[in-house]
mmCIF file of C-alpha atoms in Angstrom:
data_model
loop_
_atom_site.group_PDB
_atom_site.id
_atom_site.type_symbol
_atom_site.label_atom_id
_atom_site.label_comp_id
_atom_site.label_asym_id
_atom_site.label_seq_id
_atom_site.Cartn_x
_atom_site.Cartn_y
_atom_site.Cartn_z
ATOM 1 C CA MET A 1 -33.087 -81.131 8.404
ATOM 2 C CA LYS A 2 -32.220 -79.199 10.721
ATOM 3 C CA LYS A 3 -34.641 -76.814 9.527
ATOM 4 C CA PHE A 4 -37.084 -79.534 9.946
ATOM 5 C CA ALA A 5 -36.152 -80.111 13.292
ATOM 6 C CA ILE A 6 -36.176 -76.154 14.792
ATOM 7 C CA ALA A 7 -39.816 -75.589 13.616
ATOM 8 C CA ALA A 8 -40.837 -79.029 15.157
ATOM 9 C CA ALA A 9 -38.782 -77.944 18.563
ATOM 10 C CA THR A 10 -40.217 -74.684 18.203
ATOM 11 C CA ALA A 11 -43.761 -75.689 17.590
ATOM 12 C CA THR A 12 -43.067 -77.822 20.844
ATOM 13 C CA ALA A 13 -42.367 -75.498 22.813
ATOM 14 C CA LEU A 14 -44.819 -73.108 22.115
ATOM 15 C CA THR A 15 -47.348 -75.836 22.172
ATOM 16 C CA LEU A 16 -46.243 -76.195 26.064
ATOM 17 C CA THR A 17 -46.393 -72.573 26.309
ATOM 18 C CA MET A 18 -49.791 -71.989 25.165
ATOM 19 C CA ALA A 19 -50.828 -75.020 27.361
ATOM 20 C CA ASN A 20 -48.628 -72.952 30.565
ATOM 21 C CA VAL A 21 -50.581 -70.466 30.189
ATOM 22 C CA ALA A 22 -53.601 -71.535 29.602
ATOM 23 C CA MET A 23 -53.615 -73.545 33.438
ATOM 24 C CA ALA A 24 -52.532 -70.809 35.055
ATOM 25 C CA GLN A 25 -55.499 -68.944 34.122
ATOM 26 C CA THR A 26 -57.423 -71.643 34.661
ATOM 27 C CA SER A 27 -55.473 -71.933 38.318
ATOM 28 C CA ALA A 28 -56.004 -68.240 38.882
ATOM 29 C CA GLN A 29 -59.653 -68.346 37.591
ATOM 30 C CA ALA A 30 -60.609 -71.199 40.510
ATOM 31 C CA PRO A 31 -60.227 -69.222 43.369
ATOM 32 C CA MET A 32 -61.470 -66.084 42.102
ATOM 33 C CA THR A 33 -64.715 -67.604 40.918
ATOM 34 C CA VAL A 34 -64.534 -69.888 44.552
ATOM 35 C CA ALA A 35 -63.962 -66.242 46.220
ATOM 36 C CA ALA A 36 -66.193 -64.344 43.686
ATOM 37 C CA ASN A 37 -69.137 -67.449 45.025
ATOM 38 C CA GLU A 38 -68.649 -66.693 48.720
ATOM 39 C CA VAL A 39 -68.792 -62.619 48.234
ATOM 40 C CA ALA A 40 -72.471 -63.343 46.754
ATOM 41 C CA LYS A 41 -73.398 -65.557 49.329
ATOM 42 C CA THR A 42 -72.441 -63.262 51.883
ATOM 43 C CA LYS A 43 -74.217 -60.215 50.359
ATOM 44 C CA GLU A 44 -76.870 -62.839 49.986
ATOM 45 C CA ALA A 45 -76.947 -63.528 53.669
ATOM 46 C CA THR A 46 -75.968 -60.123 54.436
ATOM 47 C CA SER A 47 -79.407 -58.574 52.707
ATOM 48 C CA ASP A 48 -81.585 -61.478 53.730
ATOM 49 C CA THR A 49 -80.342 -60.517 57.338
ATOM 50 C CA TRP A 50 -81.143 -56.628 56.850
ATOM 51 C CA ILE A 51 -84.482 -57.538 55.087
ATOM 52 C CA THR A 52 -85.761 -59.013 58.220
ATOM 53 C CA THR A 53 -84.482 -56.783 60.670
ATOM 54 C CA LYS A 54 -86.000 -54.181 58.513
ATOM 55 C CA VAL A 55 -89.614 -55.896 58.215
ATOM 56 C CA LYS A 56 -89.611 -56.678 61.829
ATOM 57 C CA ALA A 57 -88.986 -53.144 62.864
ATOM 58 C CA ASP A 58 -91.600 -51.964 60.773
ATOM 59 C CA LEU A 59 -94.187 -54.526 62.166
ATOM 60 C CA VAL A 60 -93.281 -53.694 65.839
ATOM 61 C CA THR A 61 -93.841 -49.957 65.306
ATOM 62 C CA GLU A 62 -96.559 -50.324 62.887
ATOM 63 C CA LYS A 63 -99.943 -49.671 65.574
ATOM 64 C CA GLY A 64 -102.176 -52.060 65.458
ATOM 65 C CA ILE A 65 -100.250 -54.608 64.099
ATOM 66 C CA PRO A 66 -98.752 -57.419 66.784
ATOM 67 C CA GLY A 67 -95.472 -57.164 65.190
ATOM 68 C CA SER A 68 -93.759 -58.227 68.370
ATOM 69 C CA ASP A 69 -95.739 -61.443 68.201
ATOM 70 C CA ILE A 70 -94.955 -61.775 63.747
ATOM 71 C CA LYS A 71 -92.051 -64.529 62.901
ATOM 72 C CA VAL A 72 -89.949 -63.191 60.344
ATOM 73 C CA GLU A 73 -88.027 -65.329 58.086
ATOM 74 C CA THR A 74 -85.471 -63.806 55.136
ATOM 75 C CA ASN A 75 -84.121 -66.717 52.082
ATOM 76 C CA LYS A 76 -82.841 -65.109 48.929
ATOM 77 C CA GLY A 77 -85.480 -62.108 49.048
ATOM 78 C CA VAL A 78 -88.536 -64.087 50.162
ATOM 79 C CA VAL A 79 -90.182 -63.305 53.051
ATOM 80 C CA SER A 80 -92.408 -65.739 55.188
ATOM 81 C CA LEU A 81 -94.683 -64.363 58.360
ATOM 82 C CA SER A 82 -95.903 -66.301 60.815
ATOM 83 C CA SER A 83 -97.382 -66.203 64.757
ATOM 84 C CA THR A 84 -98.625 -68.400 66.768
ATOM 85 C CA VAL A 85 -101.181 -65.408 67.935
ATOM 86 C CA ALA A 86 -103.973 -65.184 65.529
ATOM 87 C CA VAL A 87 -104.481 -61.654 63.601
ATOM 88 C CA THR A 88 -107.676 -60.492 61.809
ATOM 89 C CA GLU A 89 -107.189 -60.278 58.246
ATOM 90 C CA ALA A 90 -106.293 -56.373 57.802
ATOM 91 C CA GLN A 91 -103.754 -56.871 60.255
ATOM 92 C CA LYS A 92 -102.635 -59.712 57.826
ATOM 93 C CA THR A 93 -103.179 -57.824 54.444
ATOM 94 C CA THR A 94 -101.025 -55.032 56.690
ATOM 95 C CA ALA A 95 -98.477 -56.743 57.571
ATOM 96 C CA VAL A 96 -97.975 -58.191 53.598
ATOM 97 C CA ALA A 97 -98.135 -54.393 52.489
ATOM 98 C CA ILE A 98 -95.446 -53.037 54.373
ATOM 99 C CA THR A 99 -92.934 -56.133 53.908
ATOM 100 C CA LYS A 100 -93.962 -55.934 49.881
ATOM 101 C CA LYS A 101 -92.464 -51.990 50.644
ATOM 102 C CA ILE A 102 -89.385 -53.087 51.835
ATOM 103 C CA LYS A 103 -86.631 -52.580 48.898
ATOM 104 C CA GLY A 104 -84.866 -56.207 48.121
ATOM 105 C CA VAL A 105 -87.936 -58.186 48.971
ATOM 106 C CA LYS A 106 -89.301 -60.877 46.264
ATOM 107 C CA ALA A 107 -91.851 -62.675 47.602
ATOM 108 C CA VAL A 108 -94.116 -62.323 50.780
ATOM 109 C CA SER A 109 -95.505 -65.544 52.392
ATOM 110 C CA ALA A 110 -98.197 -65.056 54.668
ATOM 111 C CA ASP A 111 -99.711 -68.215 55.323
ATOM 112 C CA GLY A 112 -98.142 -68.634 58.561
ATOM 113 C CA LEU A 113 -100.426 -66.166 59.758
ATOM 114 C CA LYS A 114 -103.463 -67.470 61.321
ATOM 115 C CA ALA A 115 -106.406 -64.956 60.498
ATOM 116 C CA GLU A 116 -109.113 -64.822 63.145
#
C-alpha cells in the first residue's frame, strides 16, 4: 500500500510540475509574441516610410516629372501616386516605372494621377 501511495504522490507531483513548466513557457512566450509583432509592425512602418521617401526623392529629381506635385503614400509596400495637377500619360508611365524600381515596392497604383 505504501508503494501505491508513493507512486500516486510521485505521479501527482510530476503532473503538477509539468503543468507549471508548461504555464511558465506559455507566459514567457506571450510577451515574446507581442514583442515580435510590435517589431514587425515597426519594421513595416519604417519600410513604408523609407519607400515613400525614396519614391518622392526619385520623382522630384526626374526631369520632366512634376515630382513636387505628386503625392506618395505607401501601405505594406503598396504605393499610391496621386496629384491635383494634371500630368501627361508619358509622365504617369514614367512615374510608375520609377516607383516600381524601388526595393520593397510590391505594387503601384497611379489611379490618382490625372492624365491630360
